Tab-separated table of C-alpha atoms and ligand atoms in Angstrom:
chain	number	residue	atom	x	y	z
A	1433	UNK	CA	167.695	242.055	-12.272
A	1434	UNK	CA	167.601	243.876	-15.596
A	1435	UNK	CA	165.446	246.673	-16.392
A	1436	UNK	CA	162.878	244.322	-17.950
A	1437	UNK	CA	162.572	242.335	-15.239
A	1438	UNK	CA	161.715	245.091	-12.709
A	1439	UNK	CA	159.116	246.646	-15.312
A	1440	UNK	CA	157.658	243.304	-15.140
A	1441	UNK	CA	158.019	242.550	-12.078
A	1442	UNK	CA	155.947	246.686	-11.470
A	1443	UNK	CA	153.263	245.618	-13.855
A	1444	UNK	CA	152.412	242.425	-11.811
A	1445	UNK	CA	152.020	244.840	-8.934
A	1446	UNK	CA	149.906	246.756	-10.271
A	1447	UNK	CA	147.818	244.244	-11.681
A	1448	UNK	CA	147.683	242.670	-8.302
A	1449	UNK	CA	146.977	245.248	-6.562
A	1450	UNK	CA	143.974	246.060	-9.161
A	1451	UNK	CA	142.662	242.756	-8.805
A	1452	UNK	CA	142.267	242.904	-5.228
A	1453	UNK	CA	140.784	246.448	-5.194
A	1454	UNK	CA	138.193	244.951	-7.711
A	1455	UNK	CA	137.582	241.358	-5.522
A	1456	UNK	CA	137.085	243.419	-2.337
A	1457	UNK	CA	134.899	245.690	-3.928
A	1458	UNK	CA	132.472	243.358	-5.917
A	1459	UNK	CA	132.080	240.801	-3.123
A	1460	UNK	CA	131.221	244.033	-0.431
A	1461	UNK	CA	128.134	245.253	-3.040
A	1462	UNK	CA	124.861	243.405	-3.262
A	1463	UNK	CA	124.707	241.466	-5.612
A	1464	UNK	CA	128.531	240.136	-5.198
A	1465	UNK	CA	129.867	240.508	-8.827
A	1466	UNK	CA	133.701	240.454	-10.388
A	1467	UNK	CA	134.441	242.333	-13.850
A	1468	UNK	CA	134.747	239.203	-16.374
A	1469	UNK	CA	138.314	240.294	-17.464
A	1470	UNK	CA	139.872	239.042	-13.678
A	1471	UNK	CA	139.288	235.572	-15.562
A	1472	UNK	CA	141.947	236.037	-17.822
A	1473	UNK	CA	145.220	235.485	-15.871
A	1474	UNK	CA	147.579	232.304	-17.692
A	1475	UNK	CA	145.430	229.822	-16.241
A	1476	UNK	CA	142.075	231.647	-17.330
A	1477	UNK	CA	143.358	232.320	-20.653
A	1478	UNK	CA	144.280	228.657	-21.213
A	1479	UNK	CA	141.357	227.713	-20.633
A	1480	UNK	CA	139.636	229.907	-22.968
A	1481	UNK	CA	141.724	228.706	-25.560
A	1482	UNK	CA	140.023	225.435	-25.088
A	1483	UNK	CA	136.802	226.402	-24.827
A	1484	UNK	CA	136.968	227.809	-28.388
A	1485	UNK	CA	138.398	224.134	-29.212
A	1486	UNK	CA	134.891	222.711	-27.213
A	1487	UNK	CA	132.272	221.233	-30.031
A	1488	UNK	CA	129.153	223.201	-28.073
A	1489	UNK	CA	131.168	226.546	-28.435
A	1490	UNK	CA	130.826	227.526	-32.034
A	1491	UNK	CA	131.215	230.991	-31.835
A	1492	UNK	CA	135.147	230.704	-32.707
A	1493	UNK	CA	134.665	227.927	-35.940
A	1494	UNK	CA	131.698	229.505	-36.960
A	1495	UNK	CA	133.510	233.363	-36.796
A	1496	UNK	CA	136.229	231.758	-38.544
A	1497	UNK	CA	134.567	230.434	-41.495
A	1498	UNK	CA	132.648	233.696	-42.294
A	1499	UNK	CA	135.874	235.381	-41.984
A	1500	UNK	CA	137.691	233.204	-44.691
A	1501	UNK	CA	135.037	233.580	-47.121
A	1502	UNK	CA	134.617	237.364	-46.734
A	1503	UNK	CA	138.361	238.764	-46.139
A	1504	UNK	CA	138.215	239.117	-50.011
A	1505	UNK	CA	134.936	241.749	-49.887
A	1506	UNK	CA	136.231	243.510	-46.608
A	1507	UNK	CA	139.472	243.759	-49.015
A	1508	UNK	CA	137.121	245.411	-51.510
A	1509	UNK	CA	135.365	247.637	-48.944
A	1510	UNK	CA	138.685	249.007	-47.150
A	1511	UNK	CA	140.632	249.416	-49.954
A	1512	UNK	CA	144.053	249.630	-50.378
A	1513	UNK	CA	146.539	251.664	-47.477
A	1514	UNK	CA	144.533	250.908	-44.515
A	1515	UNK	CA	146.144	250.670	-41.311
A	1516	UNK	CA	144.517	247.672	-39.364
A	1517	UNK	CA	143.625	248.268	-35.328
A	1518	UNK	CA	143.265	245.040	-33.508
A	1519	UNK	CA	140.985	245.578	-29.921
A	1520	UNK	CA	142.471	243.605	-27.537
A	1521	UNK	CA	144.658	241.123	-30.225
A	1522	UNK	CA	144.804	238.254	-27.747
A	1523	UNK	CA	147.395	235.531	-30.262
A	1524	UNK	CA	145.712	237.814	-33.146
A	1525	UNK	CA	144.972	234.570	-34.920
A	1526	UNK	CA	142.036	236.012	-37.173
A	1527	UNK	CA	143.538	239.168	-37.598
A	1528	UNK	CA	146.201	237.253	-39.819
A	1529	UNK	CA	143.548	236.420	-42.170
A	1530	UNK	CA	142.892	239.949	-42.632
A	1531	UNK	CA	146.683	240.790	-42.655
A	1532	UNK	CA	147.147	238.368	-45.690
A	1533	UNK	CA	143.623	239.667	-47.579
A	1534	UNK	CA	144.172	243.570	-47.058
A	1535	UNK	CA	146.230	244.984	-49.886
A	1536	UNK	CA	149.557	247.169	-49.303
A	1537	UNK	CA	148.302	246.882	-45.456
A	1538	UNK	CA	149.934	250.045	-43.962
A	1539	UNK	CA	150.396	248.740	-40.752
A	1540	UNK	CA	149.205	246.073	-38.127
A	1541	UNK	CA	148.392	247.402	-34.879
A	1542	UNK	CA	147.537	245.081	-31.976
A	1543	UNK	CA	146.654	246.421	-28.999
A	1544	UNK	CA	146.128	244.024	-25.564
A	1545	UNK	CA	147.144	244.785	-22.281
A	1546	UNK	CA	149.311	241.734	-21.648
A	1547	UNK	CA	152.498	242.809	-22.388
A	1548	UNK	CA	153.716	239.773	-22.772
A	1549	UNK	CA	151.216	238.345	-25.108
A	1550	UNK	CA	151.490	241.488	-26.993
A	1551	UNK	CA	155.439	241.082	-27.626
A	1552	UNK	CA	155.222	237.410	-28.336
A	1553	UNK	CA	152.241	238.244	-31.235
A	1554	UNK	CA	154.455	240.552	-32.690
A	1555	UNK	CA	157.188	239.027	-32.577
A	1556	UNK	CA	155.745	235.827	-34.130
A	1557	UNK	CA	153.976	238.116	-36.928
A	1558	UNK	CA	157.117	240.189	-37.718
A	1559	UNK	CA	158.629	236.747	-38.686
A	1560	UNK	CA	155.582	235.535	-40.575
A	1561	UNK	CA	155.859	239.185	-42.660
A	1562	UNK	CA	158.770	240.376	-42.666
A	1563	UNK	CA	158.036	243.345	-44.841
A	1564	UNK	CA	154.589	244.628	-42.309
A	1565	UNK	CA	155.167	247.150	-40.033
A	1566	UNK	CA	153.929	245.967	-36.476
A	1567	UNK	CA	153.298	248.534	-33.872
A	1568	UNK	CA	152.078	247.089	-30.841
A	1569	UNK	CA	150.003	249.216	-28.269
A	1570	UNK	CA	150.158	247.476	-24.291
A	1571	UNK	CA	146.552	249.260	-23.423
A	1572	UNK	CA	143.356	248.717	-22.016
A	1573	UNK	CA	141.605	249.313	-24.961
A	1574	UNK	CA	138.300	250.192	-22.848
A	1575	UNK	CA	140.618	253.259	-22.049
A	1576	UNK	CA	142.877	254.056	-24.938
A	1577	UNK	CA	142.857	258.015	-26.143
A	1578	UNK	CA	145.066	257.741	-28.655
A	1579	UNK	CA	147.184	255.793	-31.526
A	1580	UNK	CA	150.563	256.054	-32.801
A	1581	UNK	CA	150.858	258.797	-34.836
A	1582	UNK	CA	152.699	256.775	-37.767
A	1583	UNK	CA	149.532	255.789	-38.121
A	1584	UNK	CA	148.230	259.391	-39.448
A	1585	UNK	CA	150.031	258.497	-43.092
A	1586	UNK	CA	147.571	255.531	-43.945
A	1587	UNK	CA	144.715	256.236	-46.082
A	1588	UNK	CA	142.528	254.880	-43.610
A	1589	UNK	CA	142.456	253.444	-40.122
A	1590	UNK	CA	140.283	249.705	-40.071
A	1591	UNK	CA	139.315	248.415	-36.610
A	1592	UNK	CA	139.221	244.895	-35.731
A	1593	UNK	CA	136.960	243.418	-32.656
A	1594	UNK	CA	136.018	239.606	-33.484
A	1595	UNK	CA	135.045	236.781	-30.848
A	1596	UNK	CA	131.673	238.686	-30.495
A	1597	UNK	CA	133.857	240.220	-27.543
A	1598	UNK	CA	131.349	243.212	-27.837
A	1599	UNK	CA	128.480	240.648	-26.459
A	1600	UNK	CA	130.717	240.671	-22.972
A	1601	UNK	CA	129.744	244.773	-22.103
A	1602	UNK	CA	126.802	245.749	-21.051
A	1603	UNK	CA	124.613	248.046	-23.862
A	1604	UNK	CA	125.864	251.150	-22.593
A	1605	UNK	CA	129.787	249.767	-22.418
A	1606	UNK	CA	129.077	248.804	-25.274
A	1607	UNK	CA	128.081	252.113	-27.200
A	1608	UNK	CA	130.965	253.432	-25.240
A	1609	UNK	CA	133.835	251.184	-26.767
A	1610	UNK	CA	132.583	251.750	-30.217
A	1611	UNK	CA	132.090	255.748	-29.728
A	1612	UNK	CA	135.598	255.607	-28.386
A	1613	UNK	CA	136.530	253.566	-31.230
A	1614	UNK	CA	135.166	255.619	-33.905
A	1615	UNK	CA	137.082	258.168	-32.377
A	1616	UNK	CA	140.074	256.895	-32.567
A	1617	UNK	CA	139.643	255.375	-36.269
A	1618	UNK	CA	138.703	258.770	-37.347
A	1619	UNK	CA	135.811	260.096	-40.116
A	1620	UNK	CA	136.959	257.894	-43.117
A	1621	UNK	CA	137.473	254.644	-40.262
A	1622	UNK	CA	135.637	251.670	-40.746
A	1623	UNK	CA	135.191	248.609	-38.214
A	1624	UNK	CA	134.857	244.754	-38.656
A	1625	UNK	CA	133.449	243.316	-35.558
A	1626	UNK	CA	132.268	240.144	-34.596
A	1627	UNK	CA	128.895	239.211	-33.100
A	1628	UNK	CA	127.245	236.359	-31.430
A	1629	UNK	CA	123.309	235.850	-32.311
A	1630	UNK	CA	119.982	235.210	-31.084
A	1631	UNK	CA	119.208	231.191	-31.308
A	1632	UNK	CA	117.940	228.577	-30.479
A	1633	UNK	CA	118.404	228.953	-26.219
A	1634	UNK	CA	119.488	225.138	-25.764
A	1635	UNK	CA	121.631	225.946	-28.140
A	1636	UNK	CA	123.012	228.656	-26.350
A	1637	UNK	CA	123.108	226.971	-22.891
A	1638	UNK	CA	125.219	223.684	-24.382
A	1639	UNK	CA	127.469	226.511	-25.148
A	1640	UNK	CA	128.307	227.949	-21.912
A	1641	UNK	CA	127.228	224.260	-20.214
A	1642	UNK	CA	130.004	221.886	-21.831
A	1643	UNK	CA	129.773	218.142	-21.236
A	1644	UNK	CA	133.720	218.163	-20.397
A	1645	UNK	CA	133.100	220.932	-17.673
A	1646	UNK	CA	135.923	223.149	-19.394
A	1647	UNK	CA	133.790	226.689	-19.071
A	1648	UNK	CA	132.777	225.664	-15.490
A	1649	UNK	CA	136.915	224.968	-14.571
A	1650	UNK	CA	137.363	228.615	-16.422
A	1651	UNK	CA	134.802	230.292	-14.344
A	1652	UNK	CA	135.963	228.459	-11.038
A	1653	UNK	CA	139.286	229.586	-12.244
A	1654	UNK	CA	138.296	232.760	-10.779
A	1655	UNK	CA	138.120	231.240	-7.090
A	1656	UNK	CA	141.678	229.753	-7.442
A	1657	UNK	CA	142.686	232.483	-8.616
A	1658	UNK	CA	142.023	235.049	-5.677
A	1659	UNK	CA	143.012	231.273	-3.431
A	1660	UNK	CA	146.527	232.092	-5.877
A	1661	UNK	CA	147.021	235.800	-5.219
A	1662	UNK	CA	145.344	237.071	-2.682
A	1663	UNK	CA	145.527	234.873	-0.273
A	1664	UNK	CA	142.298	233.769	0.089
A	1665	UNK	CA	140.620	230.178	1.255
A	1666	UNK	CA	138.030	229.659	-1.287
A	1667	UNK	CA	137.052	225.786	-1.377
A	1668	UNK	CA	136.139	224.723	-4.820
A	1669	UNK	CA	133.898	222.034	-4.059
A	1670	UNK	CA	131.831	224.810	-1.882
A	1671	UNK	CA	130.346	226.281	-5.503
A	1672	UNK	CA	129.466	225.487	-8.638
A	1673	UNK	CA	129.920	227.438	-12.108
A	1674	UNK	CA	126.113	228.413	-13.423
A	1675	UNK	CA	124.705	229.841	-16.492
A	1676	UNK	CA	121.328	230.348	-18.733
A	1677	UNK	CA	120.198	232.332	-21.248
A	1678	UNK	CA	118.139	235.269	-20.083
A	1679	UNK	CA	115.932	235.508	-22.946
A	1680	UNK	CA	113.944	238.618	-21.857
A	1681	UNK	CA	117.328	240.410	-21.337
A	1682	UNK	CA	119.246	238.577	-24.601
A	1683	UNK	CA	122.231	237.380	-22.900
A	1684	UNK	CA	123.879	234.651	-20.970
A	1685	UNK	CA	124.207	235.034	-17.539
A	1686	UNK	CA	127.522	233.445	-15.776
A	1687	UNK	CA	127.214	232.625	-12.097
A	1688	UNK	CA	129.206	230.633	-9.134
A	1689	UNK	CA	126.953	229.945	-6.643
A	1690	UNK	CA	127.406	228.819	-2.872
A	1691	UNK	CA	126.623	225.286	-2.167
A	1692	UNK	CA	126.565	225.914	1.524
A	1693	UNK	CA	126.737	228.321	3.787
A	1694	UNK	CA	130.317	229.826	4.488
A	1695	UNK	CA	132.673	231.963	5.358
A	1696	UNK	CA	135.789	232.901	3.183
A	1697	UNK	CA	138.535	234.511	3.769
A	1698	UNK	CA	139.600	237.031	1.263
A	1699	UNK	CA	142.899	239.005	1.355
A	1700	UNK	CA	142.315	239.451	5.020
A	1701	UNK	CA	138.572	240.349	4.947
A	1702	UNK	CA	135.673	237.920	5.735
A	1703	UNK	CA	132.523	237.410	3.583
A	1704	UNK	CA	129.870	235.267	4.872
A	1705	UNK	CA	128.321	233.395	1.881
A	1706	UNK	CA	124.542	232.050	2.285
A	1707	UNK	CA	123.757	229.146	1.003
A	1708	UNK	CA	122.590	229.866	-2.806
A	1709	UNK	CA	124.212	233.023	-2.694
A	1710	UNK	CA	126.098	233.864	-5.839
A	1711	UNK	CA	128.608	236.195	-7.438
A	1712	UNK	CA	127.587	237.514	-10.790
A	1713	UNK	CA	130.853	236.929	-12.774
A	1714	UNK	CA	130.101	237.122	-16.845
A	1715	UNK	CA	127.386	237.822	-18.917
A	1716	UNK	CA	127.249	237.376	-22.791
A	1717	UNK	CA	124.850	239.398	-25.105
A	1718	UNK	CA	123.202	238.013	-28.081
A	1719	UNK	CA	122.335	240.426	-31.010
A	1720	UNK	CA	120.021	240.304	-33.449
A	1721	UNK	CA	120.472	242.266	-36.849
A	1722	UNK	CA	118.281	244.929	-35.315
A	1723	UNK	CA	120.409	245.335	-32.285
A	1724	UNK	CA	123.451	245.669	-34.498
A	1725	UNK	CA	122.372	248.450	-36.398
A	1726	UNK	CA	120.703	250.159	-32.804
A	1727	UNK	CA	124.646	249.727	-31.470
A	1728	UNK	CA	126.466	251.054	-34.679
A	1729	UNK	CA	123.947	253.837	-34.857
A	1730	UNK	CA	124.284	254.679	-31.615
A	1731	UNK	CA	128.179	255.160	-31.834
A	1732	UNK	CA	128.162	257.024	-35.106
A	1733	UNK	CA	128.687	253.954	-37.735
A	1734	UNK	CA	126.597	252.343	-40.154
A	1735	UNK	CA	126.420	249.215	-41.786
A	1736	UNK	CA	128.159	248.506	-44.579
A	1737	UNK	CA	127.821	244.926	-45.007
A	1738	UNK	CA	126.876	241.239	-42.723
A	1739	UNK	CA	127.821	238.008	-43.442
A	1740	UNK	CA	126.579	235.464	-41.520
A	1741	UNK	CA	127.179	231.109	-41.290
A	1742	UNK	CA	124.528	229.251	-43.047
A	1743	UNK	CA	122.765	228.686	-39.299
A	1744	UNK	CA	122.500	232.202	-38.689
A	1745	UNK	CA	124.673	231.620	-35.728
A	1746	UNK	CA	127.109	234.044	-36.079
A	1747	UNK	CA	127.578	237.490	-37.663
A	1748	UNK	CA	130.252	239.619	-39.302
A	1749	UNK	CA	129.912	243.414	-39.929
A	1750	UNK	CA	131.267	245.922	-41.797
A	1751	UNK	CA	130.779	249.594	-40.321
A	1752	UNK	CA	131.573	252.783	-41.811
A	1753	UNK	CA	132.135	255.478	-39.556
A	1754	UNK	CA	129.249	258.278	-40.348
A	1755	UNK	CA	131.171	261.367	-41.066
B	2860	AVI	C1	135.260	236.128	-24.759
B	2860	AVI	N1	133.807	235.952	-24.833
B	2860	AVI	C2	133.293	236.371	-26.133
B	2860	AVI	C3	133.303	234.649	-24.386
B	2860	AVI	C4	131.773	234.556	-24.567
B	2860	AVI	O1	131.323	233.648	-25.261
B	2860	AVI	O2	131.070	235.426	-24.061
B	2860	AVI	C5	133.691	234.361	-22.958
B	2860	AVI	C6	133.182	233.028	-22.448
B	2860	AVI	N2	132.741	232.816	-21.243
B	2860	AVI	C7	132.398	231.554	-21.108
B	2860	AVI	N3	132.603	230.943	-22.269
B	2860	AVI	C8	133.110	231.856	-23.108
């Protein structure tokens, strides 16, 4: 085995071994609940992928229609020598609308913490433009301290979180990424970030409730998933994927719920379910322009400038760090 393999090979470990940690932990606490980021393993990322593809889920068409039509005034805004800092880059399909709009971009740098996505993206965008300078950061980016110091040369450091991504922490995780961010873009940083709004609430629960069940088969995911690597006997048919819009509380909340009573075993522990019982496994936040400015505010940016779809459904902002 080469030396890439076994780094691999250490990584998977590790994540494994976080995973369980996590699982065993969340379904001992009342209420049972798993951090939303255990859904992304190859399967669970997949399936994402198709959600954004679903006609209910607009979020992803909706983001990237505002995005076309205002790359040109974020252009404007950021100015010329900026160094552009993807949070969590995923395929970093919108970012290359930026890439192409920026002028004399500095430097694209993704940062994920799937290696492996992360070296395919920049791989594929080294290709795509050839004369960019890609440096890739493998990170949690809830965690990151610091960039690469190449990065100290450009005239100023842009952040980049679309997907409305943000709407998946909780209000105070949230102030924290973007405090953390504004950190790391520095005094003269700015931030384009993507965020999901306040609607109509059928609108929002066709959303999460597809008619071709692909966000139920993403949250259920989770199940096979700990069935996959930690050994565990989950039946699939013994719960069922739920979510609603709390409107009081502005967000979806993403459930599976027990059909039945049972008992499952889970990497050698047993957890009796009752029958109801649920594990809390997502929620999604909802923003309204008010909340925006409350969240950029409270991590030391301002608004700049929002662009939104025609429907309101969707928003775009532009945030200067406050010096
Ligand atoms: C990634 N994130 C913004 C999605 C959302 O809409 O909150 C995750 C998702 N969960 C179910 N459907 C989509």
């Amino acid at each position: 085995m080469n030396s890439s393999a076994v780094a691999l090979e250490r990584v998977e470990a590790d994540d494994r071994a976080e995973f369980k940690d996590a699982v065993l932990a969340g379904l001992s606490r009342t209420p049972r609940a798993i951090p939303p980021k255990f859904l992304y393993d190859a399967r669970g990322s997949a399936l994402f992928d198709a959600i954004c593809e679903l006609p209910e889920y607009y979020l992803t068409r909706t983001e990237t229609g505002i995005l076309r039509r205002c790359v040109g005034e974020v252009a404007a805004l950021a100015g010329p020598d900026c160094a552009l800092v993807e949070f969590g880059s995923g395929s970093s399909v919108k970012s290359r609308l930026l890439i192409e709009a920026l002028p004399a971009l500095a430097a694209y740098v993704p940062i994920d913490i799937s290696r492996q996505h992360l070296d395919a993206t920049a791989a594929r965008l080294r290709v795509d433009y050839p004369s960019l300078k890609v440096e890739p950061v493998c990170a949690d980016y809830m965690a990151l301290t610091e960039l690469p110091t190449e990065l100290a040369a450009a005239r100023r450091r842009l952040g980049f979180f679309p997907g409305s991504t943000i709407g998946n922490l909780e209000p105070a995780d949230a102030t924290a990424f973007l405090r953390r961010a504004r950190t790391l873009l520095g005094a003269n940083g700015a931030m384009v970030l993507g965020v999901d709004l306040k609607k109509d609430p059928r609108r929002l629960h066709e959303a999460y409730n597809d008619a071709a069940g692909v966000t139920a088969e993403f949250i259920l995911n989770l199940l096979q998933r700990m069935n996959r690597e930690l050994g565990a006997n989950f039946d699939l048919a013994g719960f069922q994927h739920e979510a609603f819009y709390n409107a009081a509380a502005g967000r979806i909340e993403i459930y599976l719920r027990s059909l039945r009573p049972q008992v499952v075993r889970v990497a050698g522990r047993r957890f009796a379910f009752a029958a109801g019982e649920r594990i809390h496994s997502e929620y999604s936040y909802k923003y309204d322009d008010a909340g925006i400015a409350a969240l950029a505010r409270s991590a030391g940016f301002a608004i700049a400038r929002t662009w939104t779809d025609r429907g309101r459904l969707f928003a775009v902002v532009y945030l200067d760090a406050i010096p």
